[in-house]
C-alpha cells in the first residue's frame, strides 16, 4: 500500500543517530599514541586529591562501555562525555606536564576529526 510507514531498523539507516560515527571516533581516540592517561578510570588511590577535585570522572573505557550498552542517544551526548575527559584533564593537570600536554594533543585531534566527519 503506498504511504504505509516502513518499520525503522538500524540496517536501513547506516548511521542512525551518528552511532557509527561514535564508534569510529572512539576507536581512533583509543588508538592514539597520546591516549595512555585516558584509557582507564583514574584510580583515586594512586592519584591523591583526584576524587575531591574531579566531580564527574570519565575515561575512554567508560565511554566504550556506555557505547556498548547503548547509553548514548546520539553523537552530541557522546561528544559531551569525550569533552568531559579533556575538561577533567585540564582542571587537574598543569598545561606544562606530561598528562596535561597529552590532553591538549588529544583534544585538538578529537576536535579536528569530528568536525571533518560531520562535514
Ligand atoms: C588523566 C589523568 N589525570 C590526572 C591524573 C592521572 C590521570 N591518568 C591516570 C590513568 C594516571 C596517569 C599516569 C599515572 C597514574 C595515573 O598513576 C599514578 C602514577 C603516575 O602515573
JSON list of C-alpha atoms and ligand atoms in Angstrom, two decimals:
[
{"chain": "A", "resi": 1, "resn": "UNK", "atom": "CA", "xyz": [0.00, 0.00, 0.00]},
{"chain": "A", "resi": 2, "resn": "UNK", "atom": "CA", "xyz": [1.57, 3.31, -0.94]},
{"chain": "A", "resi": 3, "resn": "UNK", "atom": "CA", "xyz": [2.31, 5.54, 2.05]},
{"chain": "A", "resi": 4, "resn": "UNK", "atom": "CA", "xyz": [2.48, 2.64, 4.50]},
{"chain": "A", "resi": 5, "resn": "UNK", "atom": "CA", "xyz": [5.14, 3.56, 7.07]},
{"chain": "A", "resi": 6, "resn": "UNK", "atom": "CA", "xyz": [8.14, 1.20, 6.93]},
{"chain": "A", "resi": 7, "resn": "UNK", "atom": "CA", "xyz": [9.35, -0.06, 10.30]},
{"chain": "A", "resi": 8, "resn": "UNK", "atom": "CA", "xyz": [12.64, 1.76, 11.09]},
{"chain": "A", "resi": 9, "resn": "UNK", "atom": "CA", "xyz": [15.53, -0.59, 11.73]},
{"chain": "A", "resi": 10, "resn": "UNK", "atom": "CA", "xyz": [19.23, 0.19, 12.19]},
{"chain": "A", "resi": 11, "resn": "UNK", "atom": "CA", "xyz": [20.23, -1.60, 8.99]},
{"chain": "A", "resi": 12, "resn": "UNK", "atom": "CA", "xyz": [18.06, 0.81, 6.98]},
{"chain": "A", "resi": 13, "resn": "UNK", "atom": "CA", "xyz": [19.92, 3.94, 8.12]},
{"chain": "A", "resi": 14, "resn": "UNK", "atom": "CA", "xyz": [23.59, 3.19, 8.05]},
{"chain": "A", "resi": 15, "resn": "UNK", "atom": "CA", "xyz": [24.40, 5.80, 10.66]},
{"chain": "A", "resi": 16, "resn": "UNK", "atom": "CA", "xyz": [21.28, 6.20, 12.80]},
{"chain": "A", "resi": 17, "resn": "UNK", "atom": "CA", "xyz": [21.87, 8.99, 15.36]},
{"chain": "A", "resi": 18, "resn": "UNK", "atom": "CA", "xyz": [25.54, 9.10, 14.36]},
{"chain": "A", "resi": 19, "resn": "UNK", "atom": "CA", "xyz": [26.38, 5.98, 16.39]},
{"chain": "A", "resi": 20, "resn": "UNK", "atom": "CA", "xyz": [28.62, 4.57, 13.64]},
{"chain": "A", "resi": 21, "resn": "UNK", "atom": "CA", "xyz": [30.48, 7.88, 13.77]},
{"chain": "A", "resi": 22, "resn": "UNK", "atom": "CA", "xyz": [30.82, 7.50, 17.57]},
{"chain": "A", "resi": 23, "resn": "UNK", "atom": "CA", "xyz": [32.31, 4.02, 17.13]},
{"chain": "A", "resi": 24, "resn": "UNK", "atom": "CA", "xyz": [34.76, 5.29, 14.53]},
{"chain": "A", "resi": 25, "resn": "UNK", "atom": "CA", "xyz": [35.83, 8.29, 16.64]},
{"chain": "A", "resi": 26, "resn": "UNK", "atom": "CA", "xyz": [36.23, 6.25, 19.83]},
{"chain": "A", "resi": 27, "resn": "UNK", "atom": "CA", "xyz": [38.39, 3.67, 18.02]},
{"chain": "A", "resi": 28, "resn": "UNK", "atom": "CA", "xyz": [40.67, 6.48, 16.84]},
{"chain": "A", "resi": 29, "resn": "UNK", "atom": "CA", "xyz": [40.88, 8.02, 20.33]},
{"chain": "A", "resi": 30, "resn": "UNK", "atom": "CA", "xyz": [41.74, 4.64, 21.89]},
{"chain": "A", "resi": 31, "resn": "UNK", "atom": "CA", "xyz": [44.45, 4.00, 19.27]},
{"chain": "A", "resi": 32, "resn": "UNK", "atom": "CA", "xyz": [46.09, 7.45, 19.57]},
{"chain": "A", "resi": 33, "resn": "UNK", "atom": "CA", "xyz": [49.65, 7.42, 20.97]},
{"chain": "A", "resi": 34, "resn": "UNK", "atom": "CA", "xyz": [48.76, 10.14, 23.49]},
{"chain": "A", "resi": 35, "resn": "UNK", "atom": "CA", "xyz": [45.68, 8.28, 24.81]},
{"chain": "A", "resi": 36, "resn": "UNK", "atom": "CA", "xyz": [47.55, 6.48, 27.62]},
{"chain": "A", "resi": 37, "resn": "UNK", "atom": "CA", "xyz": [46.39, 8.75, 30.52]},
{"chain": "A", "resi": 38, "resn": "UNK", "atom": "CA", "xyz": [42.76, 8.42, 29.41]},
{"chain": "A", "resi": 39, "resn": "UNK", "atom": "CA", "xyz": [42.33, 4.71, 28.62]},
{"chain": "A", "resi": 40, "resn": "UNK", "atom": "CA", "xyz": [41.11, 3.63, 32.07]},
{"chain": "A", "resi": 41, "resn": "UNK", "atom": "CA", "xyz": [39.42, 5.35, 35.04]},
{"chain": "A", "resi": 42, "resn": "UNK", "atom": "CA", "xyz": [41.81, 7.36, 37.21]},
{"chain": "A", "resi": 43, "resn": "UNK", "atom": "CA", "xyz": [42.48, 5.23, 40.32]},
{"chain": "A", "resi": 44, "resn": "UNK", "atom": "CA", "xyz": [41.85, 7.78, 43.08]},
{"chain": "A", "resi": 45, "resn": "UNK", "atom": "CA", "xyz": [44.03, 5.71, 45.49]},
{"chain": "A", "resi": 46, "resn": "UNK", "atom": "CA", "xyz": [47.01, 6.24, 43.14]},
{"chain": "A", "resi": 47, "resn": "UNK", "atom": "CA", "xyz": [46.23, 9.92, 42.49]},
{"chain": "A", "resi": 48, "resn": "UNK", "atom": "CA", "xyz": [45.82, 11.93, 45.72]},
{"chain": "A", "resi": 49, "resn": "UNK", "atom": "CA", "xyz": [43.13, 14.60, 45.56]},
{"chain": "A", "resi": 50, "resn": "UNK", "atom": "CA", "xyz": [41.57, 13.36, 42.35]},
{"chain": "A", "resi": 51, "resn": "UNK", "atom": "CA", "xyz": [38.28, 12.18, 43.85]},
{"chain": "A", "resi": 52, "resn": "UNK", "atom": "CA", "xyz": [37.80, 15.51, 45.67]},
{"chain": "A", "resi": 53, "resn": "UNK", "atom": "CA", "xyz": [38.63, 17.78, 42.74]},
{"chain": "A", "resi": 54, "resn": "UNK", "atom": "CA", "xyz": [37.03, 15.91, 39.80]},
{"chain": "A", "resi": 55, "resn": "UNK", "atom": "CA", "xyz": [33.26, 15.62, 40.32]},
{"chain": "A", "resi": 56, "resn": "UNK", "atom": "CA", "xyz": [32.48, 13.72, 37.12]},
{"chain": "A", "resi": 57, "resn": "UNK", "atom": "CA", "xyz": [35.33, 11.34, 36.22]},
{"chain": "A", "resi": 58, "resn": "UNK", "atom": "CA", "xyz": [35.31, 10.00, 32.65]},
{"chain": "A", "resi": 59, "resn": "UNK", "atom": "CA", "xyz": [37.69, 7.93, 30.53]},
{"chain": "A", "resi": 60, "resn": "UNK", "atom": "CA", "xyz": [37.72, 6.10, 27.18]},
{"chain": "A", "resi": 61, "resn": "UNK", "atom": "CA", "xyz": [36.96, 2.64, 28.65]},
{"chain": "A", "resi": 62, "resn": "UNK", "atom": "CA", "xyz": [33.85, 4.02, 30.39]},
{"chain": "A", "resi": 63, "resn": "UNK", "atom": "CA", "xyz": [32.78, 5.68, 27.13]},
{"chain": "A", "resi": 64, "resn": "UNK", "atom": "CA", "xyz": [33.34, 2.33, 25.37]},
{"chain": "A", "resi": 65, "resn": "UNK", "atom": "CA", "xyz": [31.15, 0.59, 27.98]},
{"chain": "A", "resi": 66, "resn": "UNK", "atom": "CA", "xyz": [28.38, 3.20, 27.58]},
{"chain": "A", "resi": 67, "resn": "UNK", "atom": "CA", "xyz": [28.51, 2.94, 23.78]},
{"chain": "A", "resi": 68, "resn": "UNK", "atom": "CA", "xyz": [28.30, -0.87, 24.01]},
{"chain": "A", "resi": 69, "resn": "UNK", "atom": "CA", "xyz": [25.33, -0.58, 26.41]},
{"chain": "A", "resi": 70, "resn": "UNK", "atom": "CA", "xyz": [23.57, 1.81, 24.03]},
{"chain": "A", "resi": 71, "resn": "UNK", "atom": "CA", "xyz": [23.67, 4.65, 26.61]},
{"chain": "A", "resi": 72, "resn": "UNK", "atom": "CA", "xyz": [24.40, 7.39, 24.04]},
{"chain": "A", "resi": 73, "resn": "UNK", "atom": "CA", "xyz": [21.35, 8.86, 22.35]},
{"chain": "A", "resi": 74, "resn": "UNK", "atom": "CA", "xyz": [23.34, 10.44, 19.53]},
{"chain": "A", "resi": 75, "resn": "UNK", "atom": "CA", "xyz": [26.69, 11.95, 18.57]},
{"chain": "A", "resi": 76, "resn": "UNK", "atom": "CA", "xyz": [26.05, 15.00, 20.77]},
{"chain": "A", "resi": 77, "resn": "UNK", "atom": "CA", "xyz": [25.70, 13.03, 24.03]},
{"chain": "A", "resi": 78, "resn": "UNK", "atom": "CA", "xyz": [28.85, 11.08, 23.08]},
{"chain": "A", "resi": 79, "resn": "UNK", "atom": "CA", "xyz": [30.81, 14.31, 22.46]},
{"chain": "A", "resi": 80, "resn": "UNK", "atom": "CA", "xyz": [29.73, 15.61, 25.90]},
{"chain": "A", "resi": 81, "resn": "UNK", "atom": "CA", "xyz": [31.48, 12.64, 27.58]},
{"chain": "A", "resi": 82, "resn": "UNK", "atom": "CA", "xyz": [34.61, 12.88, 25.42]},
{"chain": "A", "resi": 83, "resn": "UNK", "atom": "CA", "xyz": [34.91, 16.58, 26.23]},
{"chain": "A", "resi": 84, "resn": "UNK", "atom": "CA", "xyz": [34.49, 15.73, 29.94]},
{"chain": "A", "resi": 85, "resn": "UNK", "atom": "CA", "xyz": [37.69, 13.65, 29.71]},
{"chain": "A", "resi": 86, "resn": "UNK", "atom": "CA", "xyz": [39.58, 16.70, 28.42]},
{"chain": "A", "resi": 87, "resn": "UNK", "atom": "CA", "xyz": [37.96, 19.18, 30.83]},
{"chain": "A", "resi": 88, "resn": "UNK", "atom": "CA", "xyz": [38.88, 16.95, 33.81]},
{"chain": "A", "resi": 89, "resn": "UNK", "atom": "CA", "xyz": [42.43, 16.72, 32.47]},
{"chain": "A", "resi": 90, "resn": "UNK", "atom": "CA", "xyz": [42.79, 20.49, 32.17]},
{"chain": "A", "resi": 91, "resn": "UNK", "atom": "CA", "xyz": [41.33, 21.00, 35.64]},
{"chain": "A", "resi": 92, "resn": "UNK", "atom": "CA", "xyz": [43.69, 18.59, 37.39]},
{"chain": "A", "resi": 93, "resn": "UNK", "atom": "CA", "xyz": [46.89, 18.74, 35.36]},
{"chain": "A", "resi": 94, "resn": "UNK", "atom": "CA", "xyz": [49.29, 21.61, 34.64]},
{"chain": "A", "resi": 95, "resn": "UNK", "atom": "CA", "xyz": [49.35, 22.54, 30.94]},
{"chain": "A", "resi": 96, "resn": "UNK", "atom": "CA", "xyz": [53.12, 22.06, 31.17]},
{"chain": "A", "resi": 97, "resn": "UNK", "atom": "CA", "xyz": [53.04, 18.43, 32.31]},
{"chain": "A", "resi": 98, "resn": "UNK", "atom": "CA", "xyz": [53.15, 15.06, 30.52]},
{"chain": "A", "resi": 99, "resn": "UNK", "atom": "CA", "xyz": [49.47, 14.37, 31.13]},
{"chain": "A", "resi": 100, "resn": "UNK", "atom": "CA", "xyz": [48.43, 17.99, 30.53]},
{"chain": "A", "resi": 101, "resn": "UNK", "atom": "CA", "xyz": [50.18, 18.07, 27.16]},
{"chain": "A", "resi": 102, "resn": "UNK", "atom": "CA", "xyz": [48.71, 14.69, 26.19]},
{"chain": "A", "resi": 103, "resn": "UNK", "atom": "CA", "xyz": [45.25, 16.07, 26.99]},
{"chain": "A", "resi": 104, "resn": "UNK", "atom": "CA", "xyz": [45.74, 19.13, 24.79]},
{"chain": "A", "resi": 105, "resn": "UNK", "atom": "CA", "xyz": [47.01, 16.96, 21.93]},
{"chain": "A", "resi": 106, "resn": "UNK", "atom": "CA", "xyz": [44.07, 14.54, 22.27]},
{"chain": "A", "resi": 107, "resn": "UNK", "atom": "CA", "xyz": [41.54, 17.39, 22.44]},
{"chain": "A", "resi": 108, "resn": "UNK", "atom": "CA", "xyz": [42.81, 19.04, 19.25]},
{"chain": "A", "resi": 109, "resn": "UNK", "atom": "CA", "xyz": [42.93, 15.65, 17.49]},
{"chain": "A", "resi": 110, "resn": "UNK", "atom": "CA", "xyz": [39.31, 14.95, 18.50]},
{"chain": "A", "resi": 111, "resn": "UNK", "atom": "CA", "xyz": [38.05, 18.42, 17.55]},
{"chain": "A", "resi": 112, "resn": "UNK", "atom": "CA", "xyz": [39.67, 18.09, 14.10]},
{"chain": "A", "resi": 113, "resn": "UNK", "atom": "CA", "xyz": [38.30, 14.57, 13.49]},
{"chain": "A", "resi": 114, "resn": "UNK", "atom": "CA", "xyz": [34.67, 15.07, 14.45]},
{"chain": "A", "resi": 115, "resn": "UNK", "atom": "CA", "xyz": [34.39, 18.34, 12.55]},
{"chain": "A", "resi": 116, "resn": "UNK", "atom": "CA", "xyz": [35.90, 16.58, 9.49]},
{"chain": "A", "resi": 117, "resn": "UNK", "atom": "CA", "xyz": [33.45, 13.66, 9.84]},
{"chain": "A", "resi": 118, "resn": "UNK", "atom": "CA", "xyz": [30.48, 15.96, 10.28]},
{"chain": "A", "resi": 119, "resn": "UNK", "atom": "CA", "xyz": [31.23, 17.94, 7.10]},
{"chain": "B", "resi": 1, "resn": "LIG", "atom": "C1", "xyz": [44.04, 11.57, 33.16]},
{"chain": "B", "resi": 1, "resn": "LIG", "atom": "C2", "xyz": [44.70, 11.71, 34.49]},
{"chain": "B", "resi": 1, "resn": "LIG", "atom": "N1", "xyz": [44.60, 12.90, 35.13]},
{"chain": "B", "resi": 1, "resn": "LIG", "atom": "C3", "xyz": [45.19, 13.08, 36.32]},
{"chain": "B", "resi": 1, "resn": "LIG", "atom": "C4", "xyz": [45.92, 12.07, 36.93]},
{"chain": "B", "resi": 1, "resn": "LIG", "atom": "C5", "xyz": [46.03, 10.82, 36.31]},
{"chain": "B", "resi": 1, "resn": "LIG", "atom": "C6", "xyz": [45.41, 10.63, 35.07]},
{"chain": "B", "resi": 1, "resn": "LIG", "atom": "N2", "xyz": [45.51, 9.40, 34.42]},
{"chain": "B", "resi": 1, "resn": "LIG", "atom": "C7", "xyz": [45.79, 8.18, 35.14]},
{"chain": "B", "resi": 1, "resn": "LIG", "atom": "C8", "xyz": [45.40, 6.96, 34.32]},
{"chain": "B", "resi": 1, "resn": "LIG", "atom": "C9", "xyz": [47.27, 8.10, 35.50]},
{"chain": "B", "resi": 1, "resn": "LIG", "atom": "C10", "xyz": [48.25, 8.56, 34.63]},
{"chain": "B", "resi": 1, "resn": "LIG", "atom": "C11", "xyz": [49.61, 8.46, 35.00]},
{"chain": "B", "resi": 1, "resn": "LIG", "atom": "C12", "xyz": [49.96, 7.90, 36.23]},
{"chain": "B", "resi": 1, "resn": "LIG", "atom": "C13", "xyz": [48.95, 7.42, 37.07]},
{"chain": "B", "resi": 1, "resn": "LIG", "atom": "C14", "xyz": [47.61, 7.54, 36.71]},
{"chain": "B", "resi": 1, "resn": "LIG", "atom": "O1", "xyz": [49.20, 6.78, 38.26]},
{"chain": "B", "resi": 1, "resn": "LIG", "atom": "C15", "xyz": [49.93, 7.45, 39.30]},
{"chain": "B", "resi": 1, "resn": "LIG", "atom": "C16", "xyz": [51.40, 7.42, 38.99]},
{"chain": "B", "resi": 1, "resn": "LIG", "atom": "C17", "xyz": [51.72, 8.32, 37.83]},
{"chain": "B", "resi": 1, "resn": "LIG", "atom": "O2", "xyz": [51.27, 7.76, 36.60]}
]
